Short mmCIF file of C-alpha atoms in Angstrom, two decimals:
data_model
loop_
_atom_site.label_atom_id
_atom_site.label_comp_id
_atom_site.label_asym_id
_atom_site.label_seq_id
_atom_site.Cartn_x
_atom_site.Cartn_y
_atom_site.Cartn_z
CA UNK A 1 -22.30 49.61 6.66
CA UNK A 2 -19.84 47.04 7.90
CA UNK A 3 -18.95 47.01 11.40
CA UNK A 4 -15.16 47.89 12.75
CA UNK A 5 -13.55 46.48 15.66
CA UNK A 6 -11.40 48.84 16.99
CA UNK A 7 -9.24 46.01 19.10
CA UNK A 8 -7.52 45.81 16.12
CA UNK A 9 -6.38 49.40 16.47
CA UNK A 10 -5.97 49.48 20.04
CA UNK A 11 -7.92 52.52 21.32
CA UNK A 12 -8.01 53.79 24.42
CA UNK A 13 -10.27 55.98 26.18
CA UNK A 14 -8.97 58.62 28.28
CA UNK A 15 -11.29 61.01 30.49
CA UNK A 16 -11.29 62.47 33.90
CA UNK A 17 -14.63 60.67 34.62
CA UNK A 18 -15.50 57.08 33.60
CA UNK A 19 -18.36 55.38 32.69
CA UNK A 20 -19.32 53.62 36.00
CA UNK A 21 -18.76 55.39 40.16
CA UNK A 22 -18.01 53.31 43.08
CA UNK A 23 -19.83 53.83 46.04
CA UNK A 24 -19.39 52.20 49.18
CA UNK A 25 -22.61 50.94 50.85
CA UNK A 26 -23.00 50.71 54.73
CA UNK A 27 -22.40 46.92 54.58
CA UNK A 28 -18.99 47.52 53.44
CA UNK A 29 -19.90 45.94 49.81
CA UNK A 30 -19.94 48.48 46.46
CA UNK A 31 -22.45 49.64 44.42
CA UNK A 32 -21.75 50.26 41.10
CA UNK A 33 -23.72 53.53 39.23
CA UNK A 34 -23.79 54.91 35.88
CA UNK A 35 -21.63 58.03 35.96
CA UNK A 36 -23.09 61.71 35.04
CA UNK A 37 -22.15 63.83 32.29
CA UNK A 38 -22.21 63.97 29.00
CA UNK A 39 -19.12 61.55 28.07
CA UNK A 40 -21.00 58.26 28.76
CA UNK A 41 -24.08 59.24 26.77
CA UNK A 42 -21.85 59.98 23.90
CA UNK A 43 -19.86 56.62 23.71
CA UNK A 44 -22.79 54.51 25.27
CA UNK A 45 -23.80 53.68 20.99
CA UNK A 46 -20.01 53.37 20.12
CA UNK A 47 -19.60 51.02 22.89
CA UNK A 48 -21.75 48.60 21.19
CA UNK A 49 -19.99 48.32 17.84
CA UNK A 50 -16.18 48.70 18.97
CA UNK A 51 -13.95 47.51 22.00
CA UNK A 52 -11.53 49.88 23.71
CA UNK A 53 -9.90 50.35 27.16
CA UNK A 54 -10.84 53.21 29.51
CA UNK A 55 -8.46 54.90 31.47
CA UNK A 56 -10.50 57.30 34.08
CA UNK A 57 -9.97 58.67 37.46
CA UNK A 58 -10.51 57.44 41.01
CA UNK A 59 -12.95 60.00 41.80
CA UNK A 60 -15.14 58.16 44.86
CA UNK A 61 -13.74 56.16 47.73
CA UNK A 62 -15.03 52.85 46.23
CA UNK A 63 -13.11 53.96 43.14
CA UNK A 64 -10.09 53.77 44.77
CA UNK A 65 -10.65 50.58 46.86
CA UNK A 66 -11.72 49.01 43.37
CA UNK A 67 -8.37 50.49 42.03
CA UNK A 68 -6.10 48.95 45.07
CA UNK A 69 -7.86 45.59 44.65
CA UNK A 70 -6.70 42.46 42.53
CA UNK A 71 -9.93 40.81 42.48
CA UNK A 72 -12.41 40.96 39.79
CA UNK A 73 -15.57 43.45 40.61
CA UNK A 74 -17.79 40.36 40.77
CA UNK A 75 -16.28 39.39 43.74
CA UNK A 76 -16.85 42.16 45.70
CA UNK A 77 -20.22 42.29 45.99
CA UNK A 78 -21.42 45.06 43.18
CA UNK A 79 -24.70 45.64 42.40
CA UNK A 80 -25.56 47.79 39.17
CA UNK A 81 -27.55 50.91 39.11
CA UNK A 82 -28.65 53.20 35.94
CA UNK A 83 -28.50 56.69 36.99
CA UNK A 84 -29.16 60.11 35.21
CA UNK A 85 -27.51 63.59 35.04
CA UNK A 86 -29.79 64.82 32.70
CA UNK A 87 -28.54 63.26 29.57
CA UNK A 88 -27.99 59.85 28.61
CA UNK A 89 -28.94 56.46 27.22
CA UNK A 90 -28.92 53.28 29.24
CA UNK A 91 -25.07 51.52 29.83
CA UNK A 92 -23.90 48.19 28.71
CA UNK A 93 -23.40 45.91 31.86
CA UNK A 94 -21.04 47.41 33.89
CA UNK A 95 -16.80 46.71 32.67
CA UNK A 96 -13.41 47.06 33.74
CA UNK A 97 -12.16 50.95 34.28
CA UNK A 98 -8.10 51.39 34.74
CA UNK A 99 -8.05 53.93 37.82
CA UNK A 100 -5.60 56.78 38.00
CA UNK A 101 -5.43 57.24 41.50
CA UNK A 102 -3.13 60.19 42.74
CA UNK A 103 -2.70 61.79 46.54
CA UNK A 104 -5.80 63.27 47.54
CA UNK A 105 -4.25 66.65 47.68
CA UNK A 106 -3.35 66.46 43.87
CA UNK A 107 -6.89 65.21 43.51
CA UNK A 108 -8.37 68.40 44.95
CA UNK A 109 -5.97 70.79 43.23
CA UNK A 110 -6.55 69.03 39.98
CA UNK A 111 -10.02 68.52 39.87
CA UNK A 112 -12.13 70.92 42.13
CA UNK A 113 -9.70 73.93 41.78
CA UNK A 114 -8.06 74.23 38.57
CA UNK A 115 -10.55 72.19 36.28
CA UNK A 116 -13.71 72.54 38.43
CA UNK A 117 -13.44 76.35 39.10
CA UNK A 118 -10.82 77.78 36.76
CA UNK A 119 -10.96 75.90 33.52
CA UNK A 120 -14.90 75.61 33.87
CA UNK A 121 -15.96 78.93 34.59
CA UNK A 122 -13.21 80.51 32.17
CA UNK A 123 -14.59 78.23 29.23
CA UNK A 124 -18.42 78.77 30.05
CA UNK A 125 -17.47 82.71 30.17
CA UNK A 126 -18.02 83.07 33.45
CA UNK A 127 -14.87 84.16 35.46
CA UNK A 128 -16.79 87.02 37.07
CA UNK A 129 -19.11 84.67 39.20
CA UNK A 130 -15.68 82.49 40.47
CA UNK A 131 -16.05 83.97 43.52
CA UNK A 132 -12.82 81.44 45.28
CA UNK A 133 -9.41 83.32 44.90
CA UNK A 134 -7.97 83.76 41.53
CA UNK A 135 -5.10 85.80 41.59
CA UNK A 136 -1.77 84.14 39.95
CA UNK A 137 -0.44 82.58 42.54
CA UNK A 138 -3.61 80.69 43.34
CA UNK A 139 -4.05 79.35 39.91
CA UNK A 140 0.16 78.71 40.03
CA UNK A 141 -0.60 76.23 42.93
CA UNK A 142 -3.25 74.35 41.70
CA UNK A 143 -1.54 74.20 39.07
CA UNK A 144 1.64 72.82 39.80
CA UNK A 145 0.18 70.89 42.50
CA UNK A 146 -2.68 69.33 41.09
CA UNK A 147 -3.52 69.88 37.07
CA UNK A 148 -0.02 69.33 35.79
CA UNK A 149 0.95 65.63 38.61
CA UNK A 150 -2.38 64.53 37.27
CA UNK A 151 -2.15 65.00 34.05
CA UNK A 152 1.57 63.54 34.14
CA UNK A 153 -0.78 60.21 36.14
CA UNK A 154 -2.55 60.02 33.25
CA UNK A 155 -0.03 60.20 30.43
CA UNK A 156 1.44 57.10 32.50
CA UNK A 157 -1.24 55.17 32.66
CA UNK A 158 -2.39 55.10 28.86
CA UNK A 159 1.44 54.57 28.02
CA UNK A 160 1.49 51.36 30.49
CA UNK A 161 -2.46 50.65 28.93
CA UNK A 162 -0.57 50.26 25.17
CA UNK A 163 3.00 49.00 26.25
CA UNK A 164 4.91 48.77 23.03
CA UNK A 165 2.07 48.13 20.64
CA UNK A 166 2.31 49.74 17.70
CA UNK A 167 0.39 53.01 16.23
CA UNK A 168 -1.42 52.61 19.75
CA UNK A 169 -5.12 54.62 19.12
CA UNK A 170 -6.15 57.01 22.62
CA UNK A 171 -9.14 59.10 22.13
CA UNK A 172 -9.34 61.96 25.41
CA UNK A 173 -12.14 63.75 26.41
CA UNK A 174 -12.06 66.92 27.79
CA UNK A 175 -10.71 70.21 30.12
CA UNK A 176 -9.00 68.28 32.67
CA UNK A 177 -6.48 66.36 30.43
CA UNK A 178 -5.13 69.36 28.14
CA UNK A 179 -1.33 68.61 29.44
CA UNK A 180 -2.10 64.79 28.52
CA UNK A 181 -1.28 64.75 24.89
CA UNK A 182 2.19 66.38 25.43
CA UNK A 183 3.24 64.13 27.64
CA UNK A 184 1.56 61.07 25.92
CA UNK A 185 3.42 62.00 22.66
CA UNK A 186 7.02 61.93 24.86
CA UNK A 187 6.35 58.28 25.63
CA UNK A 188 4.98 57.14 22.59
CA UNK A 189 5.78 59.40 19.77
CA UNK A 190 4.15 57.04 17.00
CA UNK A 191 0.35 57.08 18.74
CA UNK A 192 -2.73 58.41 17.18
CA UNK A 193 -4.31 60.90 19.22
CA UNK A 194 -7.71 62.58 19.48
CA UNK A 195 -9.08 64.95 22.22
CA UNK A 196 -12.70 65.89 22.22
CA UNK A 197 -13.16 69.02 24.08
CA UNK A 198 -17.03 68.93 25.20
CA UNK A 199 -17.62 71.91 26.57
CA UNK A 200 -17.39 75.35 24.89
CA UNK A 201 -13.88 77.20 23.49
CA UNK A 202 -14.05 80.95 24.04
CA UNK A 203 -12.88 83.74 22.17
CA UNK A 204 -9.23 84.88 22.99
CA UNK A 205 -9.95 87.38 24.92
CA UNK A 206 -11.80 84.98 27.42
CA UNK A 207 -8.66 83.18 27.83
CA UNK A 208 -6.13 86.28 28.58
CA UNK A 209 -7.44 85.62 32.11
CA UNK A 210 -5.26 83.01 32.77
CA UNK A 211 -1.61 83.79 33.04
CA UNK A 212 0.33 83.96 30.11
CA UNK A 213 2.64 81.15 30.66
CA UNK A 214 -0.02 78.64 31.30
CA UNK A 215 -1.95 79.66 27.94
CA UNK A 216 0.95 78.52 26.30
CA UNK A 217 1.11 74.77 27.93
CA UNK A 218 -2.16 74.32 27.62
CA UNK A 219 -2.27 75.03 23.66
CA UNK A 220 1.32 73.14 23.41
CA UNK A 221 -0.40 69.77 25.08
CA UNK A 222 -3.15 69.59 22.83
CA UNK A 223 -1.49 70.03 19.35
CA UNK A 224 0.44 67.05 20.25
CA UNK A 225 -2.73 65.71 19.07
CA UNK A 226 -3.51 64.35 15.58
CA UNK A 227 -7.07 65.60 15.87
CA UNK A 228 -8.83 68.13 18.17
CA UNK A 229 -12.58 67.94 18.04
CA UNK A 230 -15.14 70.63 19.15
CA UNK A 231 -19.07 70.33 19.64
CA UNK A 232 -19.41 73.42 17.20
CA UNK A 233 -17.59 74.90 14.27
CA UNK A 234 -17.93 78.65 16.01
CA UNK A 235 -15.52 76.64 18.68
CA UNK A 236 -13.26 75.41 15.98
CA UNK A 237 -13.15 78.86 15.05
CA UNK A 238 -11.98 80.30 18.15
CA UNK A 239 -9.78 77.64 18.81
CA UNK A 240 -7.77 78.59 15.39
CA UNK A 241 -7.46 82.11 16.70
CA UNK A 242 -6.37 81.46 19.87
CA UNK A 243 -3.84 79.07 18.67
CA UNK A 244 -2.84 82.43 16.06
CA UNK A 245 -2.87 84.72 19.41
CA UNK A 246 -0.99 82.20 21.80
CA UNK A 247 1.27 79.72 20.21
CA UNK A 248 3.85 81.17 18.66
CA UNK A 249 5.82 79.80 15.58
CA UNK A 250 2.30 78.33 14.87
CA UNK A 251 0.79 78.43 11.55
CA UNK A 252 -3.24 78.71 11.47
CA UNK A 253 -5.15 77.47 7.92
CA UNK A 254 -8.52 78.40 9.11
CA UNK A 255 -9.85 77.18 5.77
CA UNK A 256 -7.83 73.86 5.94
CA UNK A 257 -8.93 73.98 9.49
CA UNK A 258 -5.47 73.25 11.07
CA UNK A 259 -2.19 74.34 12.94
CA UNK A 260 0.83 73.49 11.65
CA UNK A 261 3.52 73.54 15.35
CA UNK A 262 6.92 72.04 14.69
CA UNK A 263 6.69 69.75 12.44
CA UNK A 264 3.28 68.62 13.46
CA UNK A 265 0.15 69.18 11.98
CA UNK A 266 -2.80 68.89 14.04
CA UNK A 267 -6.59 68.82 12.40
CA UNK A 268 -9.11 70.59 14.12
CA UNK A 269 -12.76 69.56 13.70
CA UNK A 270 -16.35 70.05 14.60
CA UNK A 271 -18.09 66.75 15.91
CA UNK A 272 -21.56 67.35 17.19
CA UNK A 273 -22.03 64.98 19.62
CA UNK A 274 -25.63 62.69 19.06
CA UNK A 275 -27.54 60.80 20.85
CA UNK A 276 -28.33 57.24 20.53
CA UNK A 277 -32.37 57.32 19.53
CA UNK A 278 -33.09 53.47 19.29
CA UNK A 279 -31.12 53.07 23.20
CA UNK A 280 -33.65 56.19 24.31
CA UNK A 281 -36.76 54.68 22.15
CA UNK A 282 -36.21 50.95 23.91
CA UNK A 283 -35.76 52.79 27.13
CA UNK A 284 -39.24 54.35 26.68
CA UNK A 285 -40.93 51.13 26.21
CA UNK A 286 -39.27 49.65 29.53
CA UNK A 287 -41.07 49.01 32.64
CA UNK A 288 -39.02 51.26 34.64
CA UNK A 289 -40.00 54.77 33.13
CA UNK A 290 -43.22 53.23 32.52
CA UNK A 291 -43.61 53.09 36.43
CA UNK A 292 -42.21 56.46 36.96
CA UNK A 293 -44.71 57.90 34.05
CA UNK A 294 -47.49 57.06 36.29
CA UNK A 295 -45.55 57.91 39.37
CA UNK A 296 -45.41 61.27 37.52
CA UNK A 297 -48.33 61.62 35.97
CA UNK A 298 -50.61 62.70 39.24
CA UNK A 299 -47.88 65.74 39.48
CA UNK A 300 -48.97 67.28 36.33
CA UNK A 301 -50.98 70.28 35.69
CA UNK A 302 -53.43 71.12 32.33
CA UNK A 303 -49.95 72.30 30.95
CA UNK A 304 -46.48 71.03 32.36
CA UNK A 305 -43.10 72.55 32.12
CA UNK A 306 -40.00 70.66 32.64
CA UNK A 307 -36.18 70.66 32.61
CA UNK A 308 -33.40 68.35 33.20
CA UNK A 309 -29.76 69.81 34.54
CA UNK A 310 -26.88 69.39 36.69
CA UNK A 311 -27.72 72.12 39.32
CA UNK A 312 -24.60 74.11 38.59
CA UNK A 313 -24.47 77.91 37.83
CA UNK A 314 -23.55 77.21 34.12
CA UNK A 315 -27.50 75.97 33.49
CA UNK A 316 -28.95 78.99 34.56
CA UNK A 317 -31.79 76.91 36.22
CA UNK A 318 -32.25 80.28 38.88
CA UNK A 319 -33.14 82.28 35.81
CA UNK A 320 -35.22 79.79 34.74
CA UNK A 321 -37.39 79.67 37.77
CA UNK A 322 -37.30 83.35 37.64
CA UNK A 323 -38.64 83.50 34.26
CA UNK A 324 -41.49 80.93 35.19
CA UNK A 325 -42.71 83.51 38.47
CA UNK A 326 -42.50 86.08 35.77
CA UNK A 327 -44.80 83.53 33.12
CA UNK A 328 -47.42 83.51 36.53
CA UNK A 329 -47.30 86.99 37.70
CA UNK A 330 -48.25 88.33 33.93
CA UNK A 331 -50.93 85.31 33.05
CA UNK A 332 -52.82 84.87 36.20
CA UNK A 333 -55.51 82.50 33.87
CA UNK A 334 -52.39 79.84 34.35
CA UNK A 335 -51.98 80.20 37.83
CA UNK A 336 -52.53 77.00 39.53
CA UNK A 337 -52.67 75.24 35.75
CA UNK A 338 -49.17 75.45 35.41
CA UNK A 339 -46.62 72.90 36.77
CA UNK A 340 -42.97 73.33 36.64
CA UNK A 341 -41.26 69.53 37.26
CA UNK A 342 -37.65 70.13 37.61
CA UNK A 343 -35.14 67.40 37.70
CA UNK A 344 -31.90 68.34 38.96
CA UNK A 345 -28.89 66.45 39.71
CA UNK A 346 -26.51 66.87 42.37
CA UNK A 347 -23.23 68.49 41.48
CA UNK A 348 -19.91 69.28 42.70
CA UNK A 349 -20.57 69.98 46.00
CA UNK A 350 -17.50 69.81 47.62
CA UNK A 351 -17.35 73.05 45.78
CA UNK A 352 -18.28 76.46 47.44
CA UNK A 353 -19.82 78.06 44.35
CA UNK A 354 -21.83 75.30 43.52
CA UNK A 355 -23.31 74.67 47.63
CA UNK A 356 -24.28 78.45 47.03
CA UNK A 357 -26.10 78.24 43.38
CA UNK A 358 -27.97 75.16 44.95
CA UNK A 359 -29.18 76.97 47.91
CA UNK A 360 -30.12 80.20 45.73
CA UNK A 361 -31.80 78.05 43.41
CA UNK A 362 -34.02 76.00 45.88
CA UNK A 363 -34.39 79.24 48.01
CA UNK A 364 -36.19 80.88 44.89
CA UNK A 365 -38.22 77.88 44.65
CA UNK A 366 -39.76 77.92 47.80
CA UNK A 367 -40.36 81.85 47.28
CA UNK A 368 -42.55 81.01 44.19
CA UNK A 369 -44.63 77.88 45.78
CA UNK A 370 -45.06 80.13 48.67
CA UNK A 371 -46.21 82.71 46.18
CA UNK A 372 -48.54 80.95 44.03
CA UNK A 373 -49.32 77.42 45.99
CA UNK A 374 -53.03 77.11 47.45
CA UNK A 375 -54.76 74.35 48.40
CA UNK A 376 -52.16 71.64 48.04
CA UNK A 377 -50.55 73.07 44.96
CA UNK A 378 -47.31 73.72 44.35
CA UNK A 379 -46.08 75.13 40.94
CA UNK A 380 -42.69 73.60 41.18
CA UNK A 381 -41.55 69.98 41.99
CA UNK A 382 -38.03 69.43 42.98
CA UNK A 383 -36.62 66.26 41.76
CA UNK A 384 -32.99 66.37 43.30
CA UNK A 385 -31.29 63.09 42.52
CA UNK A 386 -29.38 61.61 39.71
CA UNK A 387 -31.84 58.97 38.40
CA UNK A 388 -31.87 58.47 34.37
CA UNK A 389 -35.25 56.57 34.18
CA UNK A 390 -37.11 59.00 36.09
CA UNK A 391 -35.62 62.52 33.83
CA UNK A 392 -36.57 60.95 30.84
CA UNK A 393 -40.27 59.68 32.22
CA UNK A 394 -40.52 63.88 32.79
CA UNK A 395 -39.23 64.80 30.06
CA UNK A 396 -41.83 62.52 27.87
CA UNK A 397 -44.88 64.42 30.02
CA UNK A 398 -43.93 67.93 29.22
CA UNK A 399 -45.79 70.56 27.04
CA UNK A 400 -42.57 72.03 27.05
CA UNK A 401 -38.89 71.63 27.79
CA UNK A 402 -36.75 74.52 29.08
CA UNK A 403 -33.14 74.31 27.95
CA UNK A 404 -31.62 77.63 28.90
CA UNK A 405 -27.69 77.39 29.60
CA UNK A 406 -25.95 80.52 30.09
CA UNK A 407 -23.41 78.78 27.91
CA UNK A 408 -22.92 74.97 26.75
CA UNK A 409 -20.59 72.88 24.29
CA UNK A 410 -23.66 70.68 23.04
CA UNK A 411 -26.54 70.26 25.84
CA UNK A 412 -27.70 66.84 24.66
CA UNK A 413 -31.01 67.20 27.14
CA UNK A 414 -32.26 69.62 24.33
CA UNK A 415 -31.49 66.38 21.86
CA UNK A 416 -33.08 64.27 23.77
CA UNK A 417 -36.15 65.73 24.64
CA UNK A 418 -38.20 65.52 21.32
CA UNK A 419 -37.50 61.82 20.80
CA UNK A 420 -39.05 61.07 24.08
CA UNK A 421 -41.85 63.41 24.23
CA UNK A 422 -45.46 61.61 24.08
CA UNK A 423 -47.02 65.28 24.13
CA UNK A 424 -45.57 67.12 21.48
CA UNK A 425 -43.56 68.52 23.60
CA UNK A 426 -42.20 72.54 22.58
CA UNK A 427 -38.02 73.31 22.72
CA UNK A 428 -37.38 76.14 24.45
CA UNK A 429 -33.78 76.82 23.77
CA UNK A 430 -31.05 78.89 24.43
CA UNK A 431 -28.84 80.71 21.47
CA UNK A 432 -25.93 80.18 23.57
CA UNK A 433 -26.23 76.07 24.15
CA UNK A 434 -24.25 74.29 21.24
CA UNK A 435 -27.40 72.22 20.19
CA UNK A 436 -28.84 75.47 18.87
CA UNK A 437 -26.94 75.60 15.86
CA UNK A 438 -28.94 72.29 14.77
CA UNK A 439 -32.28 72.66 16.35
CA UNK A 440 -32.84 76.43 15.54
CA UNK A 441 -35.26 76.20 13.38
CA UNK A 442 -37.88 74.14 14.83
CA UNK A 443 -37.14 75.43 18.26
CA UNK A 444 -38.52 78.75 20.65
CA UNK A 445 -35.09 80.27 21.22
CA UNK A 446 -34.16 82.32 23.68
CA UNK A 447 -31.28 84.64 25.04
CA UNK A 448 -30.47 82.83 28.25
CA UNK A 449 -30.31 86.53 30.22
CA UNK A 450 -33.44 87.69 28.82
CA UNK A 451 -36.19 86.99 31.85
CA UNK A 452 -38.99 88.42 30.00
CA UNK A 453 -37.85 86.79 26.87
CA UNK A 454 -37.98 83.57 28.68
CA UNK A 455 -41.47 84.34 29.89
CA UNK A 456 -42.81 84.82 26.82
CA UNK A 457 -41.08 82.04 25.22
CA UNK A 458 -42.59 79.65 27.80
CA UNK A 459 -46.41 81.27 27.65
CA UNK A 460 -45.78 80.74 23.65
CA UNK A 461 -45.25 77.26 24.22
CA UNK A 462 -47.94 76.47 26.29
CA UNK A 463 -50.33 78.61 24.18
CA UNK A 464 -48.96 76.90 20.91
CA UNK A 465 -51.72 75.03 18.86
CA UNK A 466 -51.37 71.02 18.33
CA UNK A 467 -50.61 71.51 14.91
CA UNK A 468 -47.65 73.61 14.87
CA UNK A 469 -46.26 71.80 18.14
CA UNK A 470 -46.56 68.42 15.77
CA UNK A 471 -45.16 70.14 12.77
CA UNK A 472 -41.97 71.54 15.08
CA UNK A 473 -40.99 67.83 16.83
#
């Protein structure tokens, strides 16, 4: 198939997070990392065959010193670094990112409090573990303070990114840029636009928690765009009925799979995000994970468990680990057999609900190795650090990979883990992570709730002959 370059349609990329972080060293030079998430995996292949702008926010210190200076990041001293967050291919060498830098207060207001606790636990259907204020005049101010002056930033900065080119191309990603399109389409009413929402859309009645004016700007900013894309089509779904509940004067065609809002007709599509598979395959037969494969290798047991997350509430890693102690205290043959290697990457810890999951988490992990350890065992290993090479040198020793989100747009850990696996390695997955909906049938699945399910799941895997384990990957 022949190749496109998309310079010739101008696209630009527009997300909250970018591809690279900024992070001042103690010699006052920068070192440059891989960002987390999900978003860079996804583009790292379309990277490769087509050129496009980025547009991202300052979101580290060295971000913003980057953003305030003229010279070009070779001259400041950057070094590159791969990191991890659990999902991901290897990056291109690192580029050029046009930082939206706003006051630190609208920073905080956009990002940790109205994205980072409302939008994120409302979307992942958990509003009743928010446990920081959310009454309406909360959410007003973060709103008005933060979500709305940033998103305005943004709609700024890809307008001054396109000038007065024509039929201008600007793909956005995500929760924190819902206003974006709105405004975008107010400066340049002529541009294509595309927002890819990555993480879940919940039924209607999950979003009558926010207040009812701001339901109605949010779903007015994003059919300003051309094309909405989902992870799922049971998120297209809901999205179509929430636009029929919300937006007045809109007309839904759930079997055209659009809404029709004056004058405008926006598409609305599933995309299942991939993975790249040669980019994982080549990083495989690098020296790096080789390294941290035998680095690794010493902490396995006869039969090893493992999982990759963000430590975040959404991943339901404590239920996880509880479903493991509940694996050892009903099969006592595995006990001290069994090794649980857990990679888990730092997240959002500036935010109080987050500081709290970590410390319940790796307060139930020292309850089970003080449980179960003897002799120099310990059934769990904490890995707790972003680092790419190392997750997917784990994830290619398991007997078994435990994906169990309490909700997830895609979870592209549970689409990695098979490619890289040198053991045959068994999916355990979770109904309610987005990858199920491919994966199902070759996969252990789970509800993500259900301890004893889990349990039993996980002692299936491990028990599972070498034939069907082949047969399933």
């Amino acid at each position: 198939m022949q190749k496109h370059r998309t310079s010739n349609l101008r696209l630009v990329v527009a997300s909250n997070r970018g591809p690279v972080e900024h992070h001042l060293r103690t010699d006052n030079q920068i070192e440059v990392r891989r960002a987390s998430g999900g978003l860079v995996t996804a583009l790292s292949a379309f990277r490769r065959h087509h050129d496009f702008s980025w547009v991202a926010s300052a979101m580290t210190p060295g971000d913003r010193r980057i953003a305030r200076s003229p010279k070009p990041l070779d001259n400041l001293g950057t070094t590159a670094q791969n990191s991890h967050s659990g999902t991901g291919t290897p990056d291109k060498p690192i580029f050029a990112v046009d930082f939206v830098v706003v006051p630190k207060d609208v920073f905080h207001n956009h990002y940790d409090v109205f994205s980072s606790r409302i939008l994120w636990f409302l979307q992942h259907s958990m509003w009743d573990q928010l446990q920081a204020p959310k009454d309406k005049d909360t959410i007003g101010r973060a709103w008005c303070e933060g979500y709305v002056p940033a998103n305005v930033a943004f709609a700024q900065a890809v307008a001054a990114r396109v000038k007065r080119q024509q039929m201008p191309v600007v793909m956005l990603h995500d929760y924190h840029l819902y206003l974006a399109p709105g405004f975008i389409r107010e400066q340049l009413p002529d541009a294509l636009l595309q927002h890819f929402v990555h993480i879940p859309w919940p039924a209607p009645s999950v979003w009558r928690s926010l207040p009812i004016s701001l339901r109605g700007k949010i779903y007015r900013g994003l059919v300003a765009n051309n094309i909405i894309g989902f992870q799922t089509q049971a998120c297209v779904h809901n999205f179509l009925r929430c636009c029929d509940e919300f937006l007045q004067d809109a007309e839904v065609d759930y079997v055209g799979q659009t809404v029709s809002f004056h004058n405008r007709i926006t598409r609305v599509r599933a995309y299942p995000i991939s993975v790249d598979v040669n980019e994982l395959r080549n990083a495989m037969n690098s020296g790096t994970v080789k390294r941290y494969q035998e680095r690794l290798r010493p902490l396995c047991g006869e039969r090893t468990l493992v999982r990759v997350d963000r430590l975040e509430p959404s991943k339901n890693i404590y239920l996880g680990f509880r479903a493991f102690e509940r694996l050892l205290d009903t099969h006592r043959e595995l006990q001290g057999k069994v090794k649980f290697l857990a990679f888990l990457v730092p997240s959002r810890m500036a935010i109080d609900e987050y500081v709290h999951y970590r410390d319940k988490v790796m307060g139930l992990v020292q309850a089970i190795n003080a449980k179960f350890g003897r002799d120099g065992f310990q059934p769990i290993e904490i890995f707790y650090e972003n680092n790419y090479h190392q997750a997917l040198a784990g994830m290619s020793l398991c007997d078994a990979l435990l994906v169990n989100p309490l909700a997830d747009g895609m979870n592209l850990v549970a689409k990695e883990g098979p490619i890289v696996s040198a053991r045959d390695g068994v999916l355990v997955l979770s109904r309610m992570a987005g990858a199920f909906a491919q994966l199902q049938d070759e996969v252990l699945d789970i509800e993500p709730n259900d301890v004893d399910g889990t349990a039993k799941a996980l002692g299936d895997a491990l028990a599972m002959s070498q034939r069907e384990r082949h047969e399933r990957i």
